[in-house]
Short mmCIF file of C-alpha atoms in Angstrom, two decimals:
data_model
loop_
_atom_site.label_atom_id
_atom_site.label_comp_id
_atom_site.label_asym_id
_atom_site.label_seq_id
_atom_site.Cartn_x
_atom_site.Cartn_y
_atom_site.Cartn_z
CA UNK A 1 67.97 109.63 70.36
CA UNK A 2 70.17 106.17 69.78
CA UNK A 3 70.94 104.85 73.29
CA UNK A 4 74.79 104.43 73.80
CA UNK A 5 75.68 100.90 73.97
CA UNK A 6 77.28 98.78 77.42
CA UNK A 7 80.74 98.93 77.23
CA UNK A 8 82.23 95.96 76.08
CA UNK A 9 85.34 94.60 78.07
CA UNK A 10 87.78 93.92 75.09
CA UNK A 11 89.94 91.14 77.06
CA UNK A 12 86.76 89.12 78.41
CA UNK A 13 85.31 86.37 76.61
CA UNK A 14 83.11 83.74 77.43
CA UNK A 15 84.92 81.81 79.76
CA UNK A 16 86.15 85.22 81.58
CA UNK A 17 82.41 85.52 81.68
CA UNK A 18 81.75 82.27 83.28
CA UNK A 19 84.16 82.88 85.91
CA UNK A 20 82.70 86.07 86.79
CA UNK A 21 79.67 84.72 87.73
CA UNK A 22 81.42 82.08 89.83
CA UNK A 23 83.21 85.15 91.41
CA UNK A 24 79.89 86.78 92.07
CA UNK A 25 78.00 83.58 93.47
CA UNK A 26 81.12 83.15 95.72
CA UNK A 27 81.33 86.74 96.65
CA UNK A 28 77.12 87.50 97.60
CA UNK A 29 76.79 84.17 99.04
CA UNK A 30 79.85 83.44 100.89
CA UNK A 31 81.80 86.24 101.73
CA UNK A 32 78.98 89.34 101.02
CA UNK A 33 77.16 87.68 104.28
CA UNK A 34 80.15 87.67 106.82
CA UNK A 35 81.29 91.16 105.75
CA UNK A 36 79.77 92.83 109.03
CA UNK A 37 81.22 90.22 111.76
CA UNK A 38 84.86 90.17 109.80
CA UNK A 39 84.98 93.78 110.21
CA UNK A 40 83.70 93.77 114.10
CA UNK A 41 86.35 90.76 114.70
CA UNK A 42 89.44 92.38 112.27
CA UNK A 43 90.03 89.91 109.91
CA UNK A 44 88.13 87.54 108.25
CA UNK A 45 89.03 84.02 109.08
CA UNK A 46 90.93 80.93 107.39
CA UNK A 47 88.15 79.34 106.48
CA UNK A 48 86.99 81.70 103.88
CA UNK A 49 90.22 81.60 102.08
CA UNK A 50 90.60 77.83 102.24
CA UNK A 51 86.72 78.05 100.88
CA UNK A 52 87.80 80.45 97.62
CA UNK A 53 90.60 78.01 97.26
CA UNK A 54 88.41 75.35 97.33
CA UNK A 55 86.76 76.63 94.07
CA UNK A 56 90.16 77.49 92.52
CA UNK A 57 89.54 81.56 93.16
CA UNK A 58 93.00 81.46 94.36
CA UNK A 59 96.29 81.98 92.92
CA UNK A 60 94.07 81.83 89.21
CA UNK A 61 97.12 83.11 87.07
CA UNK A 62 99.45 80.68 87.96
CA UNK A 63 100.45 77.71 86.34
CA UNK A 64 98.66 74.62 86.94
CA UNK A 65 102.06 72.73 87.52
CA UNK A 66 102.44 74.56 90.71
CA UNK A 67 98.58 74.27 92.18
CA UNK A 68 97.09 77.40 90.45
CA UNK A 69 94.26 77.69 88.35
CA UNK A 70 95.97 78.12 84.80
CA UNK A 71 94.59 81.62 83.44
CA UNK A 72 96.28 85.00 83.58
CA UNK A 73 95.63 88.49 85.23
CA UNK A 74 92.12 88.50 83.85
CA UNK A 75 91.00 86.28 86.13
CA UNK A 76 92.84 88.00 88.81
CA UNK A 77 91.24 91.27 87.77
CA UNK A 78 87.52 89.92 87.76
CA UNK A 79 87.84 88.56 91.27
CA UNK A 80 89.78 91.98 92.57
CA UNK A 81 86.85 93.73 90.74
CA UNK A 82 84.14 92.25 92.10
CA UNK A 83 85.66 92.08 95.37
CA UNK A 84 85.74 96.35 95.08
CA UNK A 85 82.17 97.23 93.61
CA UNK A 86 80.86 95.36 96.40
CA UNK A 87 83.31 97.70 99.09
CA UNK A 88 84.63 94.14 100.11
CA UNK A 89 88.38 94.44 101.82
CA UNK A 90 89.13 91.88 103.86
CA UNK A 91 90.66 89.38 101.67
CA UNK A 92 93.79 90.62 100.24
CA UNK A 93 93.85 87.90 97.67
CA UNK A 94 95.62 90.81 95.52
CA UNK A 95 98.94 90.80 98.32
CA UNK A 96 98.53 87.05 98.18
CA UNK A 97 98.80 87.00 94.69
CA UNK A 98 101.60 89.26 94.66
CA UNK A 99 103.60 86.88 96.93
CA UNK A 100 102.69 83.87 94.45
CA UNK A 101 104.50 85.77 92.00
CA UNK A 102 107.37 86.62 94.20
CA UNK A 103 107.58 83.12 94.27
CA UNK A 104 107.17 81.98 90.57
CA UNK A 105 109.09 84.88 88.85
CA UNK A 106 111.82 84.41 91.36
CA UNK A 107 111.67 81.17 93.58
CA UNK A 108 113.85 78.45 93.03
CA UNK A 109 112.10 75.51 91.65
CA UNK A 110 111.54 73.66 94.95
CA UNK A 111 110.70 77.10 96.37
CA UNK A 112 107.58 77.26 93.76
CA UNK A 113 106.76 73.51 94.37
CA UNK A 114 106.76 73.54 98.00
CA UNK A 115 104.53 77.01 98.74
CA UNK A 116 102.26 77.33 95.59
CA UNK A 117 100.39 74.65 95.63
CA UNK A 118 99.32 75.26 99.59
CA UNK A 119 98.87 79.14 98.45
CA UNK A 120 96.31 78.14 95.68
CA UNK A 121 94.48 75.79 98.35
CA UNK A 122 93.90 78.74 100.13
CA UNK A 123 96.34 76.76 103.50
CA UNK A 124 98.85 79.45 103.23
CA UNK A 125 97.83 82.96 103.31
CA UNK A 126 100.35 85.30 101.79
CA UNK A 127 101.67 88.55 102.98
CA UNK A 128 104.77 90.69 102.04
CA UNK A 129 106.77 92.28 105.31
CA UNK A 130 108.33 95.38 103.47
CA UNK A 131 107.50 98.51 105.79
CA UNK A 132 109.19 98.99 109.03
CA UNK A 133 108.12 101.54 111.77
CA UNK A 134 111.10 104.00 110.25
CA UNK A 135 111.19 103.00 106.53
CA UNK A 136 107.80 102.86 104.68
CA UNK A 137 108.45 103.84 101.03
CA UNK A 138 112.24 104.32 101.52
CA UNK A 139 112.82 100.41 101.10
CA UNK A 140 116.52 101.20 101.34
CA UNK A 141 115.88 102.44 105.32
CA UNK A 142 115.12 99.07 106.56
CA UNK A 143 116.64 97.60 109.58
CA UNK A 144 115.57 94.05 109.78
CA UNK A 145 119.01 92.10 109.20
CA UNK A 146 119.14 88.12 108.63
CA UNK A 147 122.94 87.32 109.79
CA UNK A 148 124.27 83.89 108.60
CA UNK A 149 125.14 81.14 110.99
CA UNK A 150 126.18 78.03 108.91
CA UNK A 151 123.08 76.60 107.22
CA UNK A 152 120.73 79.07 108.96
CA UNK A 153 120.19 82.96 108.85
CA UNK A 154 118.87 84.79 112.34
CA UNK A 155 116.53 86.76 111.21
CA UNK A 156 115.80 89.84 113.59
CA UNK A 157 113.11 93.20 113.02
CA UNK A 158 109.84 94.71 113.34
CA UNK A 159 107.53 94.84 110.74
CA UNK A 160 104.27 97.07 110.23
CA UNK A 161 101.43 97.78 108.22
CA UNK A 162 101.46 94.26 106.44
CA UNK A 163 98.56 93.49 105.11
CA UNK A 164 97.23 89.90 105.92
CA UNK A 165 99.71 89.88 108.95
CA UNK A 166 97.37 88.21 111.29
CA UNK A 167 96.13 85.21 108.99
CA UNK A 168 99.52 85.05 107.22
CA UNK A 169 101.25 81.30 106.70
CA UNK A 170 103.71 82.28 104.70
CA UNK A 171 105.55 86.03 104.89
CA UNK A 172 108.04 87.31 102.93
CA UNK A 173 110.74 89.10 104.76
CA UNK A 174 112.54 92.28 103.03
CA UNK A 175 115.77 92.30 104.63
CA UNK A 176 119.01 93.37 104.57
CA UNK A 177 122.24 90.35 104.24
CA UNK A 178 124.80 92.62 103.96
CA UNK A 179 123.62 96.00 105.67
CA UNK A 180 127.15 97.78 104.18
CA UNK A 181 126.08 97.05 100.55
CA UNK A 182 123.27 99.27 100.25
CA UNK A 183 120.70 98.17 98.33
CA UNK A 184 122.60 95.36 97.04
CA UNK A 185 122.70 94.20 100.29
CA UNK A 186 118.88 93.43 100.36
CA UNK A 187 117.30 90.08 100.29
CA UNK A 188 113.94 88.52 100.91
CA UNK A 189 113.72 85.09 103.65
CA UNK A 190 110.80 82.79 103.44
CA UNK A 191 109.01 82.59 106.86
CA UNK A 192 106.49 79.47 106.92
CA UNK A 193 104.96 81.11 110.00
CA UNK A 194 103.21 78.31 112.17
CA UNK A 195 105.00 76.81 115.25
CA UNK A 196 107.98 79.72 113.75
CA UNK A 197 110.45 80.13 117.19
CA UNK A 198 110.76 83.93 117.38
CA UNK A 199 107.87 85.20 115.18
CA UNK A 200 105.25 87.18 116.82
CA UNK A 201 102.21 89.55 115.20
CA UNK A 202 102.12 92.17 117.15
CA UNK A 203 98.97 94.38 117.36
CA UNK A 204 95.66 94.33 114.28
CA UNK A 205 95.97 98.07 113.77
CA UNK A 206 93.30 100.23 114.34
CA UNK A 207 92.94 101.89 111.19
CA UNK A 208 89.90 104.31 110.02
CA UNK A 209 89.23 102.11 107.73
CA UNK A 210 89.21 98.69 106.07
CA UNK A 211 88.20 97.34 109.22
CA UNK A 212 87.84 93.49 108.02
CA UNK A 213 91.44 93.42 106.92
CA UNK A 214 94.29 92.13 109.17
CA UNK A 215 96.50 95.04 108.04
CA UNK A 216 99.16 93.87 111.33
CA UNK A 217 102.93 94.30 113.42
CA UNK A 218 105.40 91.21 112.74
CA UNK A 219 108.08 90.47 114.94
CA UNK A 220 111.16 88.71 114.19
CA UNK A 221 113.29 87.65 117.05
CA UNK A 222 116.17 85.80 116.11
CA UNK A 223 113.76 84.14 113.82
CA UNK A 224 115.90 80.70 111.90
CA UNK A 225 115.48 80.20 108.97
CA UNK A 226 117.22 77.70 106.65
CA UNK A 227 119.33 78.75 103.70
CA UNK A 228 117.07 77.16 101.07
CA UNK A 229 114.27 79.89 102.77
CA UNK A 230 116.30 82.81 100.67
CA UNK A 231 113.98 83.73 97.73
CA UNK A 232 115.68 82.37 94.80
CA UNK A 233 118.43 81.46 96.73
CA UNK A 234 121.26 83.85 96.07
CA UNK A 235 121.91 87.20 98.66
CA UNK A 236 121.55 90.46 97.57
CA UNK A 237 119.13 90.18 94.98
CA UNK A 238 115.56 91.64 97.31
CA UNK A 239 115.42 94.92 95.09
CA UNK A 240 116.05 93.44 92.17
CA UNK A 241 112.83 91.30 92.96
CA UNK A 242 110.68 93.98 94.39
CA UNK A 243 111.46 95.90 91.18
CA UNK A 244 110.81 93.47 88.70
CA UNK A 245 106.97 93.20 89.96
CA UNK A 246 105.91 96.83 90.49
CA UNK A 247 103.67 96.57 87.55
CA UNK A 248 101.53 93.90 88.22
CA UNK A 249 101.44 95.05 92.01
CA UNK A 250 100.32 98.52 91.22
CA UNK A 251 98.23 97.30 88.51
CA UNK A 252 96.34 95.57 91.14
CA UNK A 253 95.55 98.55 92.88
CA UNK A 254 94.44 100.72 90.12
CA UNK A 255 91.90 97.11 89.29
CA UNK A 256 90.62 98.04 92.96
CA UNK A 257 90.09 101.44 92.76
CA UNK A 258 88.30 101.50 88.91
CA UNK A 259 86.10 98.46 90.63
CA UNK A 260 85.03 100.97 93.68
CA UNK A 261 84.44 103.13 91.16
CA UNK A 262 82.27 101.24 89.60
CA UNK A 263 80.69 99.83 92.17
CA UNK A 264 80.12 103.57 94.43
CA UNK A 265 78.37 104.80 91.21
CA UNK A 266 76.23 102.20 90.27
CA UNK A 267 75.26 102.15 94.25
CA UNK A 268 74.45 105.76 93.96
CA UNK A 269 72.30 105.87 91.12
CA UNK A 270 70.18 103.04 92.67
CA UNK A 271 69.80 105.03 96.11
CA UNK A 272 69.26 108.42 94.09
CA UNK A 273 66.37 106.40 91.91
CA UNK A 274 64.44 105.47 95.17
CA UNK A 275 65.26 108.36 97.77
CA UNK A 276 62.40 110.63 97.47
CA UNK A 277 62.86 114.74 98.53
CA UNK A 278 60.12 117.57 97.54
CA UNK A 279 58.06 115.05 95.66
CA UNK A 280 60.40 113.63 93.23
CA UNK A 281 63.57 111.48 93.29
CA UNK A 282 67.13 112.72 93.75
CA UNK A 283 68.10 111.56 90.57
CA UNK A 284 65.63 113.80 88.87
CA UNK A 285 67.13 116.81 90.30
CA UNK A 286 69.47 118.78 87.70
CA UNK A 287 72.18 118.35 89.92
CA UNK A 288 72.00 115.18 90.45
CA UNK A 289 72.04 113.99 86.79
CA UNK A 290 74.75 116.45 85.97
CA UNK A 291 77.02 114.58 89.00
CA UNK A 292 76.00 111.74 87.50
CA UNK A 293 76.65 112.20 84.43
CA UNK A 294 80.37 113.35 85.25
CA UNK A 295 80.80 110.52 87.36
CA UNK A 296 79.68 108.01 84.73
CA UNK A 297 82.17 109.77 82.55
CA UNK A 298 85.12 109.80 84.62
CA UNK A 299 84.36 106.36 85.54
CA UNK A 300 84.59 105.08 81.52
CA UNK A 301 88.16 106.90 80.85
CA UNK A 302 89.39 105.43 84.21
CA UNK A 303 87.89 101.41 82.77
CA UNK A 304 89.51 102.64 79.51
CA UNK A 305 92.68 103.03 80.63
CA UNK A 306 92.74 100.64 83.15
CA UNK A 307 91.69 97.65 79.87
CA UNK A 308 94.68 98.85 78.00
CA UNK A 309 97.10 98.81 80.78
CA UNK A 310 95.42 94.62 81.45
CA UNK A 311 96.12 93.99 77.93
CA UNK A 312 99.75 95.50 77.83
CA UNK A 313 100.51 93.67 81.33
CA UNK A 314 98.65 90.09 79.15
CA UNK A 315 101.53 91.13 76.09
CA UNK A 316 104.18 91.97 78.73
CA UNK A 317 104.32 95.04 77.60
CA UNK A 318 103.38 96.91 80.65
CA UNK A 319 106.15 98.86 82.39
CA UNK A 320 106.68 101.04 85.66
CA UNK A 321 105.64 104.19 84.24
CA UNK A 322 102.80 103.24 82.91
CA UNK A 323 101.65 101.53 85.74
CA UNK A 324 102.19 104.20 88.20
CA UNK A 325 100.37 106.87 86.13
CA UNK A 326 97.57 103.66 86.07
CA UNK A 327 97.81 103.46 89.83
CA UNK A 328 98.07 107.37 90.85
CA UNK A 329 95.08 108.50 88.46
CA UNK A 330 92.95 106.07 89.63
CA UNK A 331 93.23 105.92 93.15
CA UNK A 332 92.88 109.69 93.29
CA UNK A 333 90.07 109.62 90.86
CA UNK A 334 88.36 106.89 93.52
CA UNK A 335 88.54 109.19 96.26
CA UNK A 336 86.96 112.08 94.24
CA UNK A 337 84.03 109.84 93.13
CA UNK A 338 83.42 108.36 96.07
CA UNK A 339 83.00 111.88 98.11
CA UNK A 340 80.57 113.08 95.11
CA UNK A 341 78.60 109.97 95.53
CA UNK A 342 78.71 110.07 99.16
CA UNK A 343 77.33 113.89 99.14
CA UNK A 344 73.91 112.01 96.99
CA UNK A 345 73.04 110.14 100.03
CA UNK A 346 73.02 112.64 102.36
CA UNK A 347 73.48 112.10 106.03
CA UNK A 348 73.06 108.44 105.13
CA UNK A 349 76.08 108.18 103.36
CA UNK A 350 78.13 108.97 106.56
CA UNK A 351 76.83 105.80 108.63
CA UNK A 352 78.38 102.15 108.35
CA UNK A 353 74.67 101.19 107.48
CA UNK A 354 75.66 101.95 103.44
CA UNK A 355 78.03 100.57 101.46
CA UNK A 356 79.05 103.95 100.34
CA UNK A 357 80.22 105.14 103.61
CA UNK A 358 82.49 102.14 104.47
CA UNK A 359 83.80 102.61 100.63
CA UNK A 360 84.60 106.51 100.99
CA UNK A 361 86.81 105.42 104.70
CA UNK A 362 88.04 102.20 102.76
CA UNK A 363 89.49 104.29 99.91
CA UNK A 364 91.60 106.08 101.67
CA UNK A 365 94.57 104.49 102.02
CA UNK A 366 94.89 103.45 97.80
CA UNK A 367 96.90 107.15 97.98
CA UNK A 368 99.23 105.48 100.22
CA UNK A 369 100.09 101.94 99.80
CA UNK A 370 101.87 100.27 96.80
CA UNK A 371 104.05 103.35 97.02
CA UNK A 372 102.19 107.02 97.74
CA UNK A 373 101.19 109.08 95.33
CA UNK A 374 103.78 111.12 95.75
CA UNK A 375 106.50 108.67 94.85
CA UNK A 376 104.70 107.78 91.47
CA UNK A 377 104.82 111.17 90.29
CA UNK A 378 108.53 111.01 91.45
CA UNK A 379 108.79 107.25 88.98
CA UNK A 380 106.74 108.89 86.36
CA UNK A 381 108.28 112.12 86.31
CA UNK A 382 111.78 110.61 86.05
CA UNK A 383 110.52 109.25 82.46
CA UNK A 384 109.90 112.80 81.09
#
């Protein structure tokens, strides 16, 4: 019987290639190492971002004018790949990415010039302040209100459940300008965050999961902020900008989940191959090849999918919709996997010890952030 062939990325080449394996030197050496003591401590330090920026890991798909590396979302996805096969979550470099492009697609040019550059150094750590403690995916409930006062806006609010809160430099404040406008009202403030009067993180929540990630409360206490601080510099445009990057945001999450996917099965079948039981291995029990087997199947449509929707967001051709059905399927496909792998390594599987059980806690919350499940069947559904 022919053996089937490796699956052949269609958008990598050789340089993609190369990259990858300065990804994975980066990753097992650097940040594979630390893993353990970010996720006792709750975050994992500056000095591991300013490290990836140091070897241009950073900020890869944006232009080189503005500090970044030059490439496009491919190099993006092979870092956020790598990143999940190895159950790695403490570097959001995909919300600090999404902030870069906050920035470029909508920053005034001296906006772009004077936080990119920093961002792709790794000196700035981005996060996004969106969810409130009584608005998560209903954007339109938030409270935080920036009132003008000459050349300044007050910014007051509480933020929660921003991811890279603790380490953040630079947040980006959802807001509302004009609170009787609705969602017209709505703009985003630039908050450079060291020595900030008024600005406080609150509490590293105790999640169940993703322990080395410094998913934290912001305060904002009659924060000041300058007028050239309003992204892109005109009121009333915030929804406007959060709309205009869903896709490459919940693209980035669907990258994550197909790379724990990945990564849980290719763990599995390793641990199945050595674990012994009633003189044989686990992987030659029927069952366990016939998991397998579905896994490795489910896991090919899901990279399938996932290339096409890469290439369409490389053409610009990827939209909301698609996106969303990329980001639902996947992240409930992840958690699906990940159980059925889990089950393979037995009581093993349910200790910190294996990668597998800090993946199947980890994966989790992909149902949840970038917009719940729920509200992508609500986006796609509106397309029928």
């Amino acid at each position: 019987m022919r053996q089937s062939q490796p699956y052949e990325c269609p958008w990598a080449d050789e340089e993609i290639e190369l990259f990858r394996d300065m990804v994975t030197r980066f990753l097992d050496t650097e940040m594979a190492p630390a893993d353990e003591a970010a996720r006792k401590r709750g975050h994992v330090g500056h000095e591991i971002w300013r490290r990836a920026g140091e070897l241009n890991l950073l900020c890869s798909d944006i232009p080189e004018e503005y500090g970044g590396a030059g490439g496009d979302f491919r190099h993006e996805a092979v870092f956020l790949e790598e990143m999940a096969r190895r159950g790695l979550t403490g570097m959001n470099t995909g919300v600090h990415s999404i902030v870069a492009h906050y920035l470029l697609n909508h920053g005034t040019a001296e906006q772009r010039e004077r936080y990119l550059p920093r961002m792709a150094r790794g000196e700035l750590v981005g996060a996004i302040a969106m969810s409130e403690p009584d608005a998560g995916s209903d954007l339109q409930a938030i409270r935080s209100r920036a009132v003008a006062d000459g050349d300044h806006y007050r910014l007051s609010g509480a933020k929660t459940w921003i991811s890279n809160g603790y380490l953040a430099g630079l947040v980006l404040v959802v807001c509302k300008t004009d609170p009787s406008a609705g969602a017209k009202g709505t703009s985003i403030l630039i908050a450079e965050t060291e020595g900030l009067d008024g600005y406080r993180v609150g509490r590293v929540l105790d999640k169940i999961g993703m322990k080395a990630q410094d998913t934290s409360e912001l305060f904002f206490d009659e924060v000041e902020l300058h007028r050239d601080q309003l992204l892109g510099g005109e009121e009333g445009k915030g929804f406007y900008q959060l709309m205009g990057d869903l896709p490459y945001e919940r693209l980035i999450i669907s990258v994550n989940a197909v790379g724990a996917i990945e990564g849980a099965l290719a763990a599995t079948i390793d641990y199945t191959k050595e674990r012994r039981a009633f003189g044989q291995s686990v992987f030659d029990f029927q069952n366990s090849k016939f998991k397998l087997a579905e896994i490795a199947t489910q896991a090919r449509v899901a990279r399938t999918y996932l290339d096409r929707c890469i290439q369409d967001l490389l053409d610009e051709k990827l939209d909301t919709v698609g996106a969303s059905m990329a980001k639902m399927w996947t992240t409930d496909l992840q958690n699906r996997v990940i159980d059925e792998c889990l089950q393979l390594f037995g009581g093993y599987g349910y200790t910190n010890e294996y990668m597998i059980g800090r993946m199947y806690i980890d994966a989790r919350v992909q149902r949840i952030y970038g917009g719940t499940n729920e509200i992508m069947k609500e986006v796609i559904s509106r397309s029928l």
